[in-house]
Amino acid sequence: GKNTDLEALMEWLKTRPILSPLTKGILGFVFTLTVPSERGLQRRRFVQNALNGNGDPNNMDRAVKLYKKLKREITFHGAKEVSLSYSTGALASCMGLIYNRMGTVTTEAAFGLVCATCEQIADSQHRSHRQMATTTNPLIRHENRMVLASTTAKAMEQMAGSSEQAAEAM
């Protein structure tokens, strides 16, 4: 059945060493959204822990405010627009509320929330790389490039290996 497929996928996701806990949490949230019969599914602790907004009560307060707005949003774009004005921590906490069944929103609104979260993360990574690139010392700049190339290569190797494992598992 579909639930056993999702359980296997979640177990596989949990064991990916290259992914950050937040990335695993977001992917776990998305995988759960894609299965219509997830009612009887066990909630996974690695997803819950990643989506708790680092335990910051400010994130939880903002997440509740965002959730109330998302309840009124029915379109993907509307939900994404509303979500983009919140911090990554608040967005993750809001996903956590929905994941833990403390609230329900439309699938479109949930995907808008996910998309906004990914955009926030990408923006912050882009800013940190840009700061690295503006360093005037050529040795430091070269080292930064080498580290970036190395981590990118490792991530790509890991993804290639894990997609082969996933294909074998299916």
JSON list of C-alpha atoms in Angstrom, two decimals:
[
{"chain": "A", "resi": 1, "resn": "GLY", "atom": "CA", "xyz": [0.00, 0.00, 0.00]},
{"chain": "A", "resi": 2, "resn": "LYS", "atom": "CA", "xyz": [0.90, 3.66, -0.27]},
{"chain": "A", "resi": 3, "resn": "ASN", "atom": "CA", "xyz": [1.64, 3.98, 3.45]},
{"chain": "A", "resi": 4, "resn": "THR", "atom": "CA", "xyz": [4.36, 1.32, 3.37]},
{"chain": "A", "resi": 5, "resn": "ASP", "atom": "CA", "xyz": [5.96, 3.12, 0.42]},
{"chain": "A", "resi": 6, "resn": "LEU", "atom": "CA", "xyz": [5.93, 6.36, 2.40]},
{"chain": "A", "resi": 7, "resn": "GLU", "atom": "CA", "xyz": [7.29, 4.64, 5.51]},
{"chain": "A", "resi": 8, "resn": "ALA", "atom": "CA", "xyz": [10.19, 3.23, 3.46]},
{"chain": "A", "resi": 9, "resn": "LEU", "atom": "CA", "xyz": [10.81, 6.63, 1.89]},
{"chain": "A", "resi": 10, "resn": "MET", "atom": "CA", "xyz": [10.80, 8.36, 5.30]},
{"chain": "A", "resi": 11, "resn": "GLU", "atom": "CA", "xyz": [13.24, 5.79, 6.69]},
{"chain": "A", "resi": 12, "resn": "TRP", "atom": "CA", "xyz": [15.49, 6.34, 3.68]},
{"chain": "A", "resi": 13, "resn": "LEU", "atom": "CA", "xyz": [15.29, 10.13, 4.12]},
{"chain": "A", "resi": 14, "resn": "LYS", "atom": "CA", "xyz": [16.14, 9.90, 7.82]},
{"chain": "A", "resi": 15, "resn": "THR", "atom": "CA", "xyz": [19.43, 8.14, 7.05]},
{"chain": "A", "resi": 16, "resn": "ARG", "atom": "CA", "xyz": [20.77, 10.60, 4.45]},
{"chain": "A", "resi": 17, "resn": "PRO", "atom": "CA", "xyz": [23.97, 11.97, 6.03]},
{"chain": "A", "resi": 18, "resn": "ILE", "atom": "CA", "xyz": [24.48, 14.90, 3.62]},
{"chain": "A", "resi": 19, "resn": "LEU", "atom": "CA", "xyz": [21.13, 16.59, 4.31]},
{"chain": "A", "resi": 20, "resn": "SER", "atom": "CA", "xyz": [20.67, 19.05, 7.15]},
{"chain": "A", "resi": 21, "resn": "PRO", "atom": "CA", "xyz": [17.98, 18.28, 9.75]},
{"chain": "A", "resi": 22, "resn": "LEU", "atom": "CA", "xyz": [15.88, 21.19, 8.40]},
{"chain": "A", "resi": 23, "resn": "THR", "atom": "CA", "xyz": [16.12, 19.87, 4.83]},
{"chain": "A", "resi": 24, "resn": "LYS", "atom": "CA", "xyz": [15.07, 16.41, 6.03]},
{"chain": "A", "resi": 25, "resn": "GLY", "atom": "CA", "xyz": [12.17, 18.00, 7.94]},
{"chain": "A", "resi": 26, "resn": "ILE", "atom": "CA", "xyz": [10.98, 19.95, 4.90]},
{"chain": "A", "resi": 27, "resn": "LEU", "atom": "CA", "xyz": [11.25, 16.89, 2.63]},
{"chain": "A", "resi": 28, "resn": "GLY", "atom": "CA", "xyz": [9.46, 14.72, 5.18]},
{"chain": "A", "resi": 29, "resn": "PHE", "atom": "CA", "xyz": [6.68, 17.31, 5.33]},
{"chain": "A", "resi": 30, "resn": "VAL", "atom": "CA", "xyz": [6.42, 17.37, 1.51]},
{"chain": "A", "resi": 31, "resn": "PHE", "atom": "CA", "xyz": [6.46, 13.56, 1.21]},
{"chain": "A", "resi": 32, "resn": "THR", "atom": "CA", "xyz": [3.64, 13.36, 3.76]},
{"chain": "A", "resi": 33, "resn": "LEU", "atom": "CA", "xyz": [1.60, 15.93, 1.81]},
{"chain": "A", "resi": 34, "resn": "THR", "atom": "CA", "xyz": [1.85, 13.88, -1.37]},
{"chain": "A", "resi": 35, "resn": "VAL", "atom": "CA", "xyz": [0.15, 10.82, 0.15]},
{"chain": "A", "resi": 36, "resn": "PRO", "atom": "CA", "xyz": [-3.61, 11.32, 0.46]},
{"chain": "A", "resi": 37, "resn": "SER", "atom": "CA", "xyz": [-4.09, 8.45, 2.91]},
{"chain": "A", "resi": 38, "resn": "GLU", "atom": "CA", "xyz": [-1.59, 9.69, 5.51]},
{"chain": "A", "resi": 39, "resn": "ARG", "atom": "CA", "xyz": [-4.18, 9.67, 8.31]},
{"chain": "A", "resi": 40, "resn": "GLY", "atom": "CA", "xyz": [-2.97, 6.44, 9.89]},
{"chain": "A", "resi": 41, "resn": "LEU", "atom": "CA", "xyz": [0.69, 7.31, 9.52]},
{"chain": "A", "resi": 42, "resn": "GLN", "atom": "CA", "xyz": [3.03, 7.58, 12.43]},
{"chain": "A", "resi": 43, "resn": "ARG", "atom": "CA", "xyz": [4.50, 11.07, 12.79]},
{"chain": "A", "resi": 44, "resn": "ARG", "atom": "CA", "xyz": [8.28, 10.93, 12.51]},
{"chain": "A", "resi": 45, "resn": "ARG", "atom": "CA", "xyz": [10.37, 12.48, 15.27]},
{"chain": "A", "resi": 46, "resn": "PHE", "atom": "CA", "xyz": [13.16, 13.63, 12.91]},
{"chain": "A", "resi": 47, "resn": "VAL", "atom": "CA", "xyz": [10.59, 15.71, 11.01]},
{"chain": "A", "resi": 48, "resn": "GLN", "atom": "CA", "xyz": [8.96, 17.06, 14.18]},
{"chain": "A", "resi": 49, "resn": "ASN", "atom": "CA", "xyz": [12.31, 18.04, 15.72]},
{"chain": "A", "resi": 50, "resn": "ALA", "atom": "CA", "xyz": [13.44, 19.81, 12.55]},
{"chain": "A", "resi": 51, "resn": "LEU", "atom": "CA", "xyz": [10.19, 21.76, 12.30]},
{"chain": "A", "resi": 52, "resn": "ASN", "atom": "CA", "xyz": [10.01, 23.01, 15.89]},
{"chain": "A", "resi": 53, "resn": "GLY", "atom": "CA", "xyz": [11.57, 26.40, 15.04]},
{"chain": "A", "resi": 54, "resn": "ASN", "atom": "CA", "xyz": [14.61, 25.69, 17.26]},
{"chain": "A", "resi": 55, "resn": "GLY", "atom": "CA", "xyz": [12.30, 25.76, 20.27]},
{"chain": "A", "resi": 56, "resn": "ASP", "atom": "CA", "xyz": [12.13, 29.56, 20.03]},
{"chain": "A", "resi": 57, "resn": "PRO", "atom": "CA", "xyz": [8.76, 30.80, 21.41]},
{"chain": "A", "resi": 58, "resn": "ASN", "atom": "CA", "xyz": [8.92, 33.84, 19.07]},
{"chain": "A", "resi": 59, "resn": "ASN", "atom": "CA", "xyz": [9.00, 31.48, 16.11]},
{"chain": "A", "resi": 60, "resn": "MET", "atom": "CA", "xyz": [5.97, 29.63, 17.48]},
{"chain": "A", "resi": 61, "resn": "ASP", "atom": "CA", "xyz": [4.02, 32.88, 18.02]},
{"chain": "A", "resi": 62, "resn": "ARG", "atom": "CA", "xyz": [4.79, 34.00, 14.46]},
{"chain": "A", "resi": 63, "resn": "ALA", "atom": "CA", "xyz": [3.98, 30.51, 13.15]},
{"chain": "A", "resi": 64, "resn": "VAL", "atom": "CA", "xyz": [0.51, 30.66, 14.72]},
{"chain": "A", "resi": 65, "resn": "LYS", "atom": "CA", "xyz": [-0.10, 34.11, 13.16]},
{"chain": "A", "resi": 66, "resn": "LEU", "atom": "CA", "xyz": [1.06, 32.81, 9.78]},
{"chain": "A", "resi": 67, "resn": "TYR", "atom": "CA", "xyz": [-1.08, 29.69, 10.13]},
{"chain": "A", "resi": 68, "resn": "LYS", "atom": "CA", "xyz": [-4.19, 31.83, 10.72]},
{"chain": "A", "resi": 69, "resn": "LYS", "atom": "CA", "xyz": [-3.40, 33.75, 7.51]},
{"chain": "A", "resi": 70, "resn": "LEU", "atom": "CA", "xyz": [-2.76, 30.54, 5.57]},
{"chain": "A", "resi": 71, "resn": "LYS", "atom": "CA", "xyz": [-6.18, 29.19, 6.63]},
{"chain": "A", "resi": 72, "resn": "ARG", "atom": "CA", "xyz": [-7.68, 32.04, 4.61]},
{"chain": "A", "resi": 73, "resn": "GLU", "atom": "CA", "xyz": [-5.39, 31.52, 1.60]},
{"chain": "A", "resi": 74, "resn": "ILE", "atom": "CA", "xyz": [-6.59, 29.05, -0.98]},
{"chain": "A", "resi": 75, "resn": "THR", "atom": "CA", "xyz": [-4.02, 29.57, -3.75]},
{"chain": "A", "resi": 76, "resn": "PHE", "atom": "CA", "xyz": [-0.41, 28.49, -3.91]},
{"chain": "A", "resi": 77, "resn": "HIS", "atom": "CA", "xyz": [0.74, 32.00, -4.90]},
{"chain": "A", "resi": 78, "resn": "GLY", "atom": "CA", "xyz": [-1.28, 33.70, -2.18]},
{"chain": "A", "resi": 79, "resn": "ALA", "atom": "CA", "xyz": [0.16, 31.40, 0.47]},
{"chain": "A", "resi": 80, "resn": "LYS", "atom": "CA", "xyz": [3.69, 31.89, -0.85]},
{"chain": "A", "resi": 81, "resn": "GLU", "atom": "CA", "xyz": [3.34, 35.69, -0.84]},
{"chain": "A", "resi": 82, "resn": "VAL", "atom": "CA", "xyz": [2.02, 35.72, 2.73]},
{"chain": "A", "resi": 83, "resn": "SER", "atom": "CA", "xyz": [4.76, 33.33, 3.88]},
{"chain": "A", "resi": 84, "resn": "LEU", "atom": "CA", "xyz": [7.68, 35.21, 2.32]},
{"chain": "A", "resi": 85, "resn": "SER", "atom": "CA", "xyz": [7.48, 37.97, 4.93]},
{"chain": "A", "resi": 86, "resn": "TYR", "atom": "CA", "xyz": [8.29, 35.51, 7.76]},
{"chain": "A", "resi": 87, "resn": "SER", "atom": "CA", "xyz": [11.65, 34.17, 8.99]},
{"chain": "A", "resi": 88, "resn": "THR", "atom": "CA", "xyz": [12.80, 30.65, 8.15]},
{"chain": "A", "resi": 89, "resn": "GLY", "atom": "CA", "xyz": [12.30, 29.65, 11.81]},
{"chain": "A", "resi": 90, "resn": "ALA", "atom": "CA", "xyz": [8.68, 30.84, 11.80]},
{"chain": "A", "resi": 91, "resn": "LEU", "atom": "CA", "xyz": [8.02, 29.12, 8.47]},
{"chain": "A", "resi": 92, "resn": "ALA", "atom": "CA", "xyz": [9.47, 25.84, 9.75]},
{"chain": "A", "resi": 93, "resn": "SER", "atom": "CA", "xyz": [7.40, 26.12, 12.95]},
{"chain": "A", "resi": 94, "resn": "CYS", "atom": "CA", "xyz": [4.27, 26.67, 10.88]},
{"chain": "A", "resi": 95, "resn": "MET", "atom": "CA", "xyz": [5.07, 23.54, 8.85]},
{"chain": "A", "resi": 96, "resn": "GLY", "atom": "CA", "xyz": [5.48, 21.76, 12.18]},
{"chain": "A", "resi": 97, "resn": "LEU", "atom": "CA", "xyz": [2.00, 22.84, 13.29]},
{"chain": "A", "resi": 98, "resn": "ILE", "atom": "CA", "xyz": [0.51, 21.43, 10.11]},
{"chain": "A", "resi": 99, "resn": "TYR", "atom": "CA", "xyz": [2.66, 18.27, 10.20]},
{"chain": "A", "resi": 100, "resn": "ASN", "atom": "CA", "xyz": [1.63, 17.52, 13.78]},
{"chain": "A", "resi": 101, "resn": "ARG", "atom": "CA", "xyz": [-2.03, 17.87, 12.73]},
{"chain": "A", "resi": 102, "resn": "MET", "atom": "CA", "xyz": [-2.54, 20.88, 14.99]},
{"chain": "A", "resi": 103, "resn": "GLY", "atom": "CA", "xyz": [-3.94, 22.62, 11.95]},
{"chain": "A", "resi": 104, "resn": "THR", "atom": "CA", "xyz": [-5.02, 21.98, 8.41]},
{"chain": "A", "resi": 105, "resn": "VAL", "atom": "CA", "xyz": [-4.60, 24.10, 5.31]},
{"chain": "A", "resi": 106, "resn": "THR", "atom": "CA", "xyz": [-5.19, 23.34, 1.64]},
{"chain": "A", "resi": 107, "resn": "THR", "atom": "CA", "xyz": [-2.48, 21.38, -0.13]},
{"chain": "A", "resi": 108, "resn": "GLU", "atom": "CA", "xyz": [-1.85, 24.44, -2.32]},
{"chain": "A", "resi": 109, "resn": "ALA", "atom": "CA", "xyz": [-1.31, 26.62, 0.75]},
{"chain": "A", "resi": 110, "resn": "ALA", "atom": "CA", "xyz": [1.04, 24.03, 2.26]},
{"chain": "A", "resi": 111, "resn": "PHE", "atom": "CA", "xyz": [3.12, 23.92, -0.92]},
{"chain": "A", "resi": 112, "resn": "GLY", "atom": "CA", "xyz": [3.19, 27.74, -1.01]},
{"chain": "A", "resi": 113, "resn": "LEU", "atom": "CA", "xyz": [4.58, 27.65, 2.54]},
{"chain": "A", "resi": 114, "resn": "VAL", "atom": "CA", "xyz": [7.22, 25.08, 1.51]},
{"chain": "A", "resi": 115, "resn": "CYS", "atom": "CA", "xyz": [8.20, 27.10, -1.56]},
{"chain": "A", "resi": 116, "resn": "ALA", "atom": "CA", "xyz": [8.60, 30.30, 0.49]},
{"chain": "A", "resi": 117, "resn": "THR", "atom": "CA", "xyz": [10.75, 28.42, 3.03]},
{"chain": "A", "resi": 118, "resn": "CYS", "atom": "CA", "xyz": [13.04, 27.08, 0.30]},
{"chain": "A", "resi": 119, "resn": "GLU", "atom": "CA", "xyz": [13.33, 30.58, -1.18]},
{"chain": "A", "resi": 120, "resn": "GLN", "atom": "CA", "xyz": [14.28, 32.04, 2.23]},
{"chain": "A", "resi": 121, "resn": "ILE", "atom": "CA", "xyz": [16.97, 29.38, 2.70]},
{"chain": "A", "resi": 122, "resn": "ALA", "atom": "CA", "xyz": [18.34, 29.88, -0.82]},
{"chain": "A", "resi": 123, "resn": "ASP", "atom": "CA", "xyz": [18.46, 33.67, -0.32]},
{"chain": "A", "resi": 124, "resn": "SER", "atom": "CA", "xyz": [20.41, 33.38, 2.92]},
{"chain": "A", "resi": 125, "resn": "GLN", "atom": "CA", "xyz": [22.89, 30.92, 1.35]},
{"chain": "A", "resi": 126, "resn": "HIS", "atom": "CA", "xyz": [23.30, 33.24, -1.63]},
{"chain": "A", "resi": 127, "resn": "ARG", "atom": "CA", "xyz": [24.04, 36.17, 0.71]},
{"chain": "A", "resi": 128, "resn": "SER", "atom": "CA", "xyz": [26.68, 34.22, 2.63]},
{"chain": "A", "resi": 129, "resn": "HIS", "atom": "CA", "xyz": [28.40, 33.11, -0.61]},
{"chain": "A", "resi": 130, "resn": "ARG", "atom": "CA", "xyz": [28.36, 36.69, -1.86]},
{"chain": "A", "resi": 131, "resn": "GLN", "atom": "CA", "xyz": [30.04, 37.87, 1.36]},
{"chain": "A", "resi": 132, "resn": "MET", "atom": "CA", "xyz": [32.71, 35.18, 0.88]},
{"chain": "A", "resi": 133, "resn": "ALA", "atom": "CA", "xyz": [33.34, 36.32, -2.69]},
{"chain": "A", "resi": 134, "resn": "THR", "atom": "CA", "xyz": [33.88, 39.97, -1.71]},
{"chain": "A", "resi": 135, "resn": "THR", "atom": "CA", "xyz": [36.90, 39.11, 0.49]},
{"chain": "A", "resi": 136, "resn": "THR", "atom": "CA", "xyz": [39.91, 40.99, -0.86]},
{"chain": "A", "resi": 137, "resn": "ASN", "atom": "CA", "xyz": [42.60, 38.48, 0.19]},
{"chain": "A", "resi": 138, "resn": "PRO", "atom": "CA", "xyz": [43.08, 36.20, -2.86]},
{"chain": "A", "resi": 139, "resn": "LEU", "atom": "CA", "xyz": [44.26, 33.27, -0.71]},
{"chain": "A", "resi": 140, "resn": "ILE", "atom": "CA", "xyz": [41.09, 33.36, 1.40]},
{"chain": "A", "resi": 141, "resn": "ARG", "atom": "CA", "xyz": [38.98, 33.76, -1.73]},
{"chain": "A", "resi": 142, "resn": "HIS", "atom": "CA", "xyz": [40.68, 30.72, -3.31]},
{"chain": "A", "resi": 143, "resn": "GLU", "atom": "CA", "xyz": [40.16, 28.67, -0.14]},
{"chain": "A", "resi": 144, "resn": "ASN", "atom": "CA", "xyz": [36.48, 29.65, -0.02]},
{"chain": "A", "resi": 145, "resn": "ARG", "atom": "CA", "xyz": [36.07, 28.55, -3.65]},
{"chain": "A", "resi": 146, "resn": "MET", "atom": "CA", "xyz": [37.80, 25.24, -2.95]},
{"chain": "A", "resi": 147, "resn": "VAL", "atom": "CA", "xyz": [35.58, 24.56, 0.07]},
{"chain": "A", "resi": 148, "resn": "LEU", "atom": "CA", "xyz": [32.47, 25.44, -1.94]},
{"chain": "A", "resi": 149, "resn": "ALA", "atom": "CA", "xyz": [33.58, 23.18, -4.83]},
{"chain": "A", "resi": 150, "resn": "SER", "atom": "CA", "xyz": [34.39, 20.35, -2.43]},
{"chain": "A", "resi": 151, "resn": "THR", "atom": "CA", "xyz": [31.06, 20.49, -0.57]},
{"chain": "A", "resi": 152, "resn": "THR", "atom": "CA", "xyz": [29.15, 20.76, -3.86]},
{"chain": "A", "resi": 153, "resn": "ALA", "atom": "CA", "xyz": [31.00, 17.72, -5.25]},
{"chain": "A", "resi": 154, "resn": "LYS", "atom": "CA", "xyz": [30.33, 15.72, -2.06]},
{"chain": "A", "resi": 155, "resn": "ALA", "atom": "CA", "xyz": [26.64, 16.65, -2.16]},
{"chain": "A", "resi": 156, "resn": "MET", "atom": "CA", "xyz": [26.36, 15.65, -5.82]},
{"chain": "A", "resi": 157, "resn": "GLU", "atom": "CA", "xyz": [28.12, 12.31, -5.19]},
{"chain": "A", "resi": 158, "resn": "GLN", "atom": "CA", "xyz": [25.82, 11.66, -2.24]},
{"chain": "A", "resi": 159, "resn": "MET", "atom": "CA", "xyz": [22.72, 12.51, -4.27]},
{"chain": "A", "resi": 160, "resn": "ALA", "atom": "CA", "xyz": [23.87, 10.31, -7.16]},
{"chain": "A", "resi": 161, "resn": "GLY", "atom": "CA", "xyz": [24.51, 7.43, -4.76]},
{"chain": "A", "resi": 162, "resn": "SER", "atom": "CA", "xyz": [21.25, 7.87, -2.92]},
{"chain": "A", "resi": 163, "resn": "SER", "atom": "CA", "xyz": [19.16, 8.12, -6.10]},
{"chain": "A", "resi": 164, "resn": "GLU", "atom": "CA", "xyz": [20.72, 4.82, -7.24]},
{"chain": "A", "resi": 165, "resn": "GLN", "atom": "CA", "xyz": [19.82, 3.27, -3.86]},
{"chain": "A", "resi": 166, "resn": "ALA", "atom": "CA", "xyz": [16.31, 4.67, -4.13]},
{"chain": "A", "resi": 167, "resn": "ALA", "atom": "CA", "xyz": [15.94, 3.19, -7.63]},
{"chain": "A", "resi": 168, "resn": "GLU", "atom": "CA", "xyz": [17.15, -0.19, -6.34]},
{"chain": "A", "resi": 169, "resn": "ALA", "atom": "CA", "xyz": [14.74, -0.02, -3.40]},
{"chain": "A", "resi": 170, "resn": "MET", "atom": "CA", "xyz": [11.80, 0.48, -5.77]}
]
